[in-house]
XYZ file of C-alpha atoms in Angstrom:
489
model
C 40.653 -35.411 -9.397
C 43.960 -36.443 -9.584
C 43.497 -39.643 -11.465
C 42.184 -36.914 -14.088
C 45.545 -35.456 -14.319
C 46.934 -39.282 -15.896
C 43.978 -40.522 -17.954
C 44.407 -39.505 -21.665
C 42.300 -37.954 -23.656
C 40.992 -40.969 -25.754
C 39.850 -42.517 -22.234
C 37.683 -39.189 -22.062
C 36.146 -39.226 -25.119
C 34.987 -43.453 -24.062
C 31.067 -43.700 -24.044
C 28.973 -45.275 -20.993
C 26.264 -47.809 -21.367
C 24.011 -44.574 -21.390
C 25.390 -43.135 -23.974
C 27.690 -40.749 -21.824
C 31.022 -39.883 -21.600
C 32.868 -38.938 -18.314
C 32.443 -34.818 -18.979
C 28.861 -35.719 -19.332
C 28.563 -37.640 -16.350
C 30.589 -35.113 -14.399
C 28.325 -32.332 -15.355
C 25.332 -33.916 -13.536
C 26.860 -35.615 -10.813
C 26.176 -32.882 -8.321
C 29.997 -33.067 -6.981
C 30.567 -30.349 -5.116
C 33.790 -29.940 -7.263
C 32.345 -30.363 -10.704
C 33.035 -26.635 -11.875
C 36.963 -27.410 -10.810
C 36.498 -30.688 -12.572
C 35.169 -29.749 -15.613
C 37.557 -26.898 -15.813
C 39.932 -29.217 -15.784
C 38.988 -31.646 -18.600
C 38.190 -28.642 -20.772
C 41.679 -27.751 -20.580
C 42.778 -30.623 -21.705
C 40.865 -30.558 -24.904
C 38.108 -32.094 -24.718
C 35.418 -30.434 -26.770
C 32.848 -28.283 -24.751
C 30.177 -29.644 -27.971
C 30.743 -33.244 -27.231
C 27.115 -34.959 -27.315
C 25.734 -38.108 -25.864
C 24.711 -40.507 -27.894
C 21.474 -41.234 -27.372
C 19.672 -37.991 -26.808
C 22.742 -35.431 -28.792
C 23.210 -33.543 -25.653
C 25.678 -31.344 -25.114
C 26.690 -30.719 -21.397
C 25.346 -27.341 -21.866
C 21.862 -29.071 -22.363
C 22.933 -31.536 -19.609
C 23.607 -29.027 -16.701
C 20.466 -26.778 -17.609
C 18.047 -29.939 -17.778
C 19.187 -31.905 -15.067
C 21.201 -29.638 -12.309
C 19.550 -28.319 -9.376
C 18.857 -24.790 -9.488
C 21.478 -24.438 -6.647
C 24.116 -25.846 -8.959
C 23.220 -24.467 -12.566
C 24.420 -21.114 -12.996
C 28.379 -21.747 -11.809
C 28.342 -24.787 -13.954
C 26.674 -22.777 -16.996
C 29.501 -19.964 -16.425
C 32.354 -22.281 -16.765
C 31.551 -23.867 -19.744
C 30.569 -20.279 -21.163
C 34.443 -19.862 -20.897
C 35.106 -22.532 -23.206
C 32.654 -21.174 -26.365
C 30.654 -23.624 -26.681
C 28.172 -23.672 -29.669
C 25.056 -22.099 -28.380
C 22.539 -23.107 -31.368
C 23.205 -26.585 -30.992
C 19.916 -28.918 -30.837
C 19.481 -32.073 -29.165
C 17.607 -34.670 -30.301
C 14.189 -33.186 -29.137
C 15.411 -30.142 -31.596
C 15.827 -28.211 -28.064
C 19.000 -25.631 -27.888
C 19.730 -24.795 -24.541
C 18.584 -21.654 -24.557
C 14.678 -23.643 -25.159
C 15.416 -26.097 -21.896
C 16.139 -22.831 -19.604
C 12.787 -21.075 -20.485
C 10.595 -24.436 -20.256
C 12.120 -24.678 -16.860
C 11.183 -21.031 -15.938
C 14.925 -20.223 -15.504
C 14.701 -16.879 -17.064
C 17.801 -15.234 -16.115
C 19.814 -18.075 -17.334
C 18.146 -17.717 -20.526
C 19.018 -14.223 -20.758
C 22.447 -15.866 -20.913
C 22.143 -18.249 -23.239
C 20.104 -16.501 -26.244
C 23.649 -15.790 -27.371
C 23.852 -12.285 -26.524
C 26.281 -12.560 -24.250
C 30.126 -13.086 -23.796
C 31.184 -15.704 -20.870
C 32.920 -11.607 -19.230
C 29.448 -10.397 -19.887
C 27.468 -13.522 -18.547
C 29.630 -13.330 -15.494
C 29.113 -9.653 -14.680
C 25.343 -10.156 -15.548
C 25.305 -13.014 -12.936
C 27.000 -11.189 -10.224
C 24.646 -7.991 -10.887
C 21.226 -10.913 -10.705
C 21.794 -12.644 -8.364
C 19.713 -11.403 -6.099
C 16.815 -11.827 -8.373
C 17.809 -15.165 -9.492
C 17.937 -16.464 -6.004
C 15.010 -14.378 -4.694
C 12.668 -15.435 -7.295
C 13.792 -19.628 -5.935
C 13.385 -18.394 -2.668
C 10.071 -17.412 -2.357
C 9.033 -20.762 -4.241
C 10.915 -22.774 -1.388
C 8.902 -21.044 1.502
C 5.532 -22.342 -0.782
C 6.812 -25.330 -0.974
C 8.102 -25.613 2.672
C 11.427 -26.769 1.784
C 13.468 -25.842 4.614
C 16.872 -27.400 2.893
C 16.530 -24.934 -0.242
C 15.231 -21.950 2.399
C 19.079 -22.245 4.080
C 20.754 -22.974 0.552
C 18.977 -19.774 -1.227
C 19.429 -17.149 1.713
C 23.105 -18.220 1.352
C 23.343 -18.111 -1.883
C 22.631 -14.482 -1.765
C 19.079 -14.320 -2.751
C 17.163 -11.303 -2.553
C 14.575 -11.760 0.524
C 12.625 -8.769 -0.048
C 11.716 -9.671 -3.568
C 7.716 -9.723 -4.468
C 6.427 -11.864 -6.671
C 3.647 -11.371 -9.365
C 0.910 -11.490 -6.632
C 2.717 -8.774 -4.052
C 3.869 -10.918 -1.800
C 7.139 -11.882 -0.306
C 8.774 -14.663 0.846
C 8.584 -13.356 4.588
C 4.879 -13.243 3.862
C 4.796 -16.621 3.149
C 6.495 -17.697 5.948
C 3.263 -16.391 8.038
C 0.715 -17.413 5.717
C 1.729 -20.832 3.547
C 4.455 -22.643 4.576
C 4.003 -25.283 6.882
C 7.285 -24.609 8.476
C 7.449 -22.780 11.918
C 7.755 -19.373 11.448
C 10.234 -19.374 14.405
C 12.565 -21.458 12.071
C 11.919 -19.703 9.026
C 12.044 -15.954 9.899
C 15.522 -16.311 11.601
C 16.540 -17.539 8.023
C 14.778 -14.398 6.241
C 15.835 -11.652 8.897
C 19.279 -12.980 8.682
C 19.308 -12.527 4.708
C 18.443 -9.082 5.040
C 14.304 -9.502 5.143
C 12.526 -6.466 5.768
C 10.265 -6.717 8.901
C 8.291 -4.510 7.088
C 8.099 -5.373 3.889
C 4.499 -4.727 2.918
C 2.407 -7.513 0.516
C -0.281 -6.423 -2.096
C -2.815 -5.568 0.769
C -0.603 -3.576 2.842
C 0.120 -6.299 5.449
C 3.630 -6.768 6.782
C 4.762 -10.085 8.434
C 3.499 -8.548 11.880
C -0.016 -7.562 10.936
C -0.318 -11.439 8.946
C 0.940 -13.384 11.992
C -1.534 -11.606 14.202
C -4.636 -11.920 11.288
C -3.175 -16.108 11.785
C -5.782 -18.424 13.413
C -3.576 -20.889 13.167
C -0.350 -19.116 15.102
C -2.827 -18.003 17.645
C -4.079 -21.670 18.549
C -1.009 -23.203 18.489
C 0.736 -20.323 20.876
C 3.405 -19.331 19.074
C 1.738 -16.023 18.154
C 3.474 -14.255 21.292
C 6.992 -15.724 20.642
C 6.466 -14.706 16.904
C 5.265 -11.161 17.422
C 7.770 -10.616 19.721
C 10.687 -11.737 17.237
C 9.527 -9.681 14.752
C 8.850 -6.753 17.183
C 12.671 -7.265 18.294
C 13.955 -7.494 14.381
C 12.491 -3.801 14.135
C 9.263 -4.291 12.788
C 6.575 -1.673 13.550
C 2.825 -1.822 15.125
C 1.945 1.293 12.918
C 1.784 -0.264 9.247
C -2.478 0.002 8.271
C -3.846 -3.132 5.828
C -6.510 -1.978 3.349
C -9.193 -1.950 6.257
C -7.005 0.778 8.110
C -5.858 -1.343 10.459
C -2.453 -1.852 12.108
C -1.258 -4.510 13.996
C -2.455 -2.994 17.083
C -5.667 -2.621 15.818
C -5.543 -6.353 14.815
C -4.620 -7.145 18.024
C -7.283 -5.343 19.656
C -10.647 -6.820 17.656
C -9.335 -10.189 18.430
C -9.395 -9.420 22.149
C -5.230 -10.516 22.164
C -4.344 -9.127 25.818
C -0.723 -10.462 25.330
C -0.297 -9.262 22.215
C -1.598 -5.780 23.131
C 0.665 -5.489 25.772
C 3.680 -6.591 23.416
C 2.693 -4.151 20.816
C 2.126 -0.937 23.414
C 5.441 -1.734 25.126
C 7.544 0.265 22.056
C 4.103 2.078 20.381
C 5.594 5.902 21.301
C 8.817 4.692 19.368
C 7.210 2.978 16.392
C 5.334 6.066 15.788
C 7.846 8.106 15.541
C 9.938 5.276 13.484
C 7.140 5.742 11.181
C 7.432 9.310 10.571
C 10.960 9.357 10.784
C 11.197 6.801 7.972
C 8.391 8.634 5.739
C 10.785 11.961 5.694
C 13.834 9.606 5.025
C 11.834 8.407 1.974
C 10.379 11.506 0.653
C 14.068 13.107 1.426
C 15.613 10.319 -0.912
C 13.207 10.478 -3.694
C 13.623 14.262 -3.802
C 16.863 15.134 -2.697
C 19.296 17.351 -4.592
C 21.939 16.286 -6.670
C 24.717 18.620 -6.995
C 26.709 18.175 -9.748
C 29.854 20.209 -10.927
C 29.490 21.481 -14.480
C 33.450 22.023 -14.707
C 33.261 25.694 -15.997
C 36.236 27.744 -17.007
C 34.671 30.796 -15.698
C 34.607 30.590 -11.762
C 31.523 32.243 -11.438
C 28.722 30.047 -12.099
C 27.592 27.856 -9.693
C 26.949 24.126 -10.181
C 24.080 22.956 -11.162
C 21.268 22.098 -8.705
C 18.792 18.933 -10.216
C 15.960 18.331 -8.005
C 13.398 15.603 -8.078
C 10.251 17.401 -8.018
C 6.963 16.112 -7.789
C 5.083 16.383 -10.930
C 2.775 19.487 -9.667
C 6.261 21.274 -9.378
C 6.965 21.301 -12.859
C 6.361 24.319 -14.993
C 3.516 23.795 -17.148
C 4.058 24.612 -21.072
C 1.102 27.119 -21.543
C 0.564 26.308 -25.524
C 1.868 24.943 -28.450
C 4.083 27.439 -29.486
C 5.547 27.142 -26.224
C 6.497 23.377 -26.981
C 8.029 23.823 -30.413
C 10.162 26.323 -29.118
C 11.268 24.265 -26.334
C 10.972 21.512 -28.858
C 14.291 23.167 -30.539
C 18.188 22.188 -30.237
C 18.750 24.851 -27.141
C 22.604 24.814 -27.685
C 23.951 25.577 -31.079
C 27.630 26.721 -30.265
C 30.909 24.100 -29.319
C 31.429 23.503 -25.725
C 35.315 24.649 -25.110
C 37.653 21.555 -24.977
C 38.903 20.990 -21.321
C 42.679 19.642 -20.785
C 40.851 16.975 -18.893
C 39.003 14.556 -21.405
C 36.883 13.345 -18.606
C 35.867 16.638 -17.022
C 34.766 17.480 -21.121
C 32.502 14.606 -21.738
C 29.949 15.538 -18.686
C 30.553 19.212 -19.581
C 29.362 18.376 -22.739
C 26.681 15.831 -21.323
C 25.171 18.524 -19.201
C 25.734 21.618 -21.744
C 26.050 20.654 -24.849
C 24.526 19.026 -27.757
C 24.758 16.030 -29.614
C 27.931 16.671 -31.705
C 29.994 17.846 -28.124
C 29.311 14.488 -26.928
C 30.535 12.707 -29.824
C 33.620 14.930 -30.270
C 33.895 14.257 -26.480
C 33.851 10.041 -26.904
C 36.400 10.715 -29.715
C 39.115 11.220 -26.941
C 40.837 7.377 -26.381
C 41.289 8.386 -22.633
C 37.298 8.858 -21.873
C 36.186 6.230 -19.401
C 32.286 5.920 -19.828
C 31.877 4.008 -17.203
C 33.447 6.089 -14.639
C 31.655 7.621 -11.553
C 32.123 11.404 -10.588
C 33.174 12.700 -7.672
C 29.298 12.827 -6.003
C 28.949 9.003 -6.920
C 26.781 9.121 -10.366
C 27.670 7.935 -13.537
C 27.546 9.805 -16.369
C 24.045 8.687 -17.730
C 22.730 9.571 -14.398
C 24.046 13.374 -15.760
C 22.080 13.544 -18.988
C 18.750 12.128 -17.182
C 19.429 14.890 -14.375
C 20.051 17.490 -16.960
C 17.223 19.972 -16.285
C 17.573 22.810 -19.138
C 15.177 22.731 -21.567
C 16.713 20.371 -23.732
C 14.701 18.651 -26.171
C 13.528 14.885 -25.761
C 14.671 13.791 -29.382
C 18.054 15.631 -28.432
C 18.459 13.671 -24.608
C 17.641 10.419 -26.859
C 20.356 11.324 -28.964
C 23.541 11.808 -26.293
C 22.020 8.394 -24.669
C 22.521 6.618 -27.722
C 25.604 7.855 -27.620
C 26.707 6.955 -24.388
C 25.523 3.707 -24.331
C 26.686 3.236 -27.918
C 30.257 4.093 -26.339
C 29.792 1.451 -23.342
C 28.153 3.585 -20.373
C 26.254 0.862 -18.116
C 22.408 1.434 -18.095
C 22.180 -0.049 -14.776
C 24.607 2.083 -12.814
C 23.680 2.782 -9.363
C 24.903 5.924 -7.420
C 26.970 5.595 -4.938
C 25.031 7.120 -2.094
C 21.457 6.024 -3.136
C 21.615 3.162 -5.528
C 19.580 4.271 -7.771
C 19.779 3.705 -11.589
C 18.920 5.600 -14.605
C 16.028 4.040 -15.004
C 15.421 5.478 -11.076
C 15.835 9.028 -11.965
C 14.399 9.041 -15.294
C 11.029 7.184 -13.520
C 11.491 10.091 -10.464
C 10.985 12.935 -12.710
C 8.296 11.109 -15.401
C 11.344 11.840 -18.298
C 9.422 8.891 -20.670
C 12.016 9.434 -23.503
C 14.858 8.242 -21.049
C 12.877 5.435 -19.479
C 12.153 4.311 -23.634
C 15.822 4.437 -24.260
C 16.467 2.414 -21.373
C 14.349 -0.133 -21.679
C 15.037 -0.497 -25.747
C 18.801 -1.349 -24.604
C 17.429 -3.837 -21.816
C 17.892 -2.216 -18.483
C 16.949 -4.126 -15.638
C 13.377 -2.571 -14.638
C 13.315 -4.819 -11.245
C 16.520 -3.028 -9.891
C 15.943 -1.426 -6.524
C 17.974 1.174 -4.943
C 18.776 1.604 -0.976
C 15.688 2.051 0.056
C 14.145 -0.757 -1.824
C 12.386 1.018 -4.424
C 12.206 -0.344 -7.833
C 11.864 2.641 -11.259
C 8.156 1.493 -11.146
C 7.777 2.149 -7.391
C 9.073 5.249 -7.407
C 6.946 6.119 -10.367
C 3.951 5.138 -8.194
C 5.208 7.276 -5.698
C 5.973 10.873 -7.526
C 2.278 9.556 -9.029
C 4.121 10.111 -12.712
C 1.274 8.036 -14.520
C 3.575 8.173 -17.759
C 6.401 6.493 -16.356
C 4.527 3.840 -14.277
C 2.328 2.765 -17.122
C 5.411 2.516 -19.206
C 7.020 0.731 -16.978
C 4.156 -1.442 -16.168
C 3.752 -2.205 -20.102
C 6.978 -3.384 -19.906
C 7.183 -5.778 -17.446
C 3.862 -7.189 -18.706
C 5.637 -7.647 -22.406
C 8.785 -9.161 -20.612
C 7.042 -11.750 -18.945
C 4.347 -12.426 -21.703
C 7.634 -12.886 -24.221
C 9.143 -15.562 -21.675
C 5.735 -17.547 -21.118
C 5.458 -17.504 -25.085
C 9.193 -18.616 -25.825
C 8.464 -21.615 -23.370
C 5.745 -22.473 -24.534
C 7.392 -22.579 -28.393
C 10.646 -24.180 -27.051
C 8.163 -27.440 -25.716
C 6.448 -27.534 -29.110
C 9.476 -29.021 -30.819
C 9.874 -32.690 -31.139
C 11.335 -34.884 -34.213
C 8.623 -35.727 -36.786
């Protein structure tokens, strides 16, 4: 790098026999410095548009074409920093933005369609990377690729992602890769893979390794089971037959494996129940939230996550169009404290006490409360009658003002999108998908919005939610389809 520090700028702006000049070829060269190298020469002025001659690529169309997956997104970021011209088509009339989605690099897309700032693209990153990895992960146990396995889990992919079939990469590990499981599950585990992560059937890892001809016959079935038993998976999870592991074990006349499995069966059972009350306790736990009243009075205001059957029913029509009505016509009182005013006015008040409450230059949107939530998560859990076209309203609002759609409480991780799918409140969950929330987000207990619709059994929510995703991924498939139609006439 230091002979980079002497050369002058006309000796970086020389072409190659390919057509290339050195920030071109330092792009794809796969140093394990090219991000600090690249930095560098943009510094110095050379342009972040300069194309090859041959093809007209840029070293934005470069890096996405040509980089590993492993390398692509830090190099992508960096020249983000430097503006570069985003519409720009190479000779093959691609943009960049058409070379990410024919390779299936969705994310990446998402940052190049120009929506974007390099800040944004950076936070974005950070927030997917889970999902960007996750999704390359599960591909690499397919493929048996032990190299991109290691590269992935470090990379911080998320190992309990499921792909469009249900399954997970952990489930692969059993079933299709050709790698021992005793090398590849210490890889998973260690990334944070859930022992009992259940696929589309119901199976976790445990149940699949047992159901494994292969694993039996070539006796590492015992050494496997007990890994998995030791990494806290349980004997207790049923496959769509209604039968658990143990059962497994049993109809295929396993004796060791029986003997594994009984040796912690009291304690998996009641690890089972114990983790069913921890789940129904987090979908439907109580958020207490301070309403910041002058009068001392009042009492805060208790939201609960109820279960749909728990919901007052509205007996008729008229009942709806009075319901159906602005609830709050007066001015909430000002507070001396701007912030404490905007989620008085979020939880109380109407439209025009939300804007009044933005208006103050000292409101931080994006600020959590002193329970952990955000203040979207307030409107979402605000549980007084207020109408849907009115809730729409103050989220427009707020997210007009800056509030982040995918804020995650402190204590639960879960997003708006989380709550609004917990409580079937459609007109949030359309709101929040309009302004591109992330649908695949999971909370702590690795529930995605759609899962816990599923779970409440709010049909609304998880068909809208369900609609969505369908839409997403149908838009993708089309815009790479379109983006390897072009070609010069």
């Amino acid at each position: 790098m230091s002979t980079l520090h002497d050369n002058e700028n006309n000796d970086q702006d020389s072409f190659d026999k390919a057509g290339m000049m050195p920030i071109h070829v330092i792009a794809i060269s796969g140093r394990q410095d090219a991000v600090e190298i690249l930095e560098l020469m943009l510094q110095k002025g050379i342009d972040v548009n300069s194309r090859t001659r041959g093809d007209m690529d840029t070293i934005l169309h470069l890096v996405v074409e040509r980089c590993d997956v492993r390398h692509v997104f830090p190099l992508v970021l960096k020249i983000m920093e430097f503006n570069p011209d985003l519409k720009l088509r190479n000779r093959s009339l691609r943009t960049p933005y058409d070379i990410a989605l024919a390779k299936e690099y969705y994310e990446l897309a998402s940052i190049l369609d120009g929506s974007m700032t390099a800040m944004e693209a950076n936070a974005f990153y950070k927030q997917s990377v889970g999902t960007v990895y996750g999704t390359k992960l599960i591909r690499a146990v397919l493929d048996s690729n032990e190299e991109l396995i290691t590269d992935f889990t470090k990379f911080g992919a998320d190992a309990n992602m499921l792909n469009e079939h249900g399954n997970g990469a952990i489930h692969y590990a059993i079933t299709h890769c050709t790698i021992s499981p005793l090398r590849t599950l210490p890889l998973l585990l260690n990334a944070g893979a859930d022992t009992n992560l259940r696929d589309a059937e119901g199976d976790t890892a445990l149940n699949l390794a047992i159901k494994s001809e292969k694993l039996h016959e070539n006796g590492e079935l015992p050494k496997i089971v007990d890994l998995l038993l030791d990494r806290g998976a349980l004997s207790t999870y049923k496959d769509l037959d209604g039968n658990d592991a143990l059962a497994l074990a049993q109809n295929k006349g396993y004796n060791d494996i029986i003997t594994l499995l009984k040796r912690d069966r009291t304690q998996h059972l009641q690890d089972k129940t114990r983790e069913q009350e921890e789940i129904s306790d987090s979908l439907r736990r109580k958020v207490q939230t301070p309403l910041y009243n002058t009068r001392t009075d009042e009492k805060p205001l208790t939201v609960e996550v109820r279960k749909e059957e728990d919901t007052p029913k509205l007996e008729t029509e008229a009942t709806e169009e009075v319901l159906e009505q602005p609830k709050h016509t007066r001015q909430i009182p000002r507070s001396d404290n701007p912030q404490e005013y905007l989620i008085q006015a979020v939880l109380e008040g109407t439209a025009d006490d939300v804007q009044d409450a933005l208006g103050d230059s000292n409101v931080k949107v994006k600020s959590y409360d002193e329970n952990g939530l955000a203040i979207l998560h307030h409107i979402i859990n605000r549980d007084d009658g207020i109408s849907d076209t009115d809730r729409q309203r103050i989220m427009e609002l707020l997210i007009a003002a800056g509030a982040d759609i995918n804020a995650q409480t402190r204590k639960d991780k879960n997003t708006p999108l989380h709550l609004a799918a917990s409580v079937n409140q459609v007109c949030s969950i359309e709101v929040l998908l309009k302004h591109k929330a992330r649908y695949q987000l999971t909370n702590l207990i690795q529930y995605t919005p759609l899962k816990v619709a599923e779970y409440n059994e709010h049909d609304e929510a998880r068909q809208m939610l369900e609609e969505h995703a369908k839409k997403e991924k149908q838009r993708m498939v089309e815009a790479s389809r379109n983006s390897g139609a072009c070609a010069i006439v």
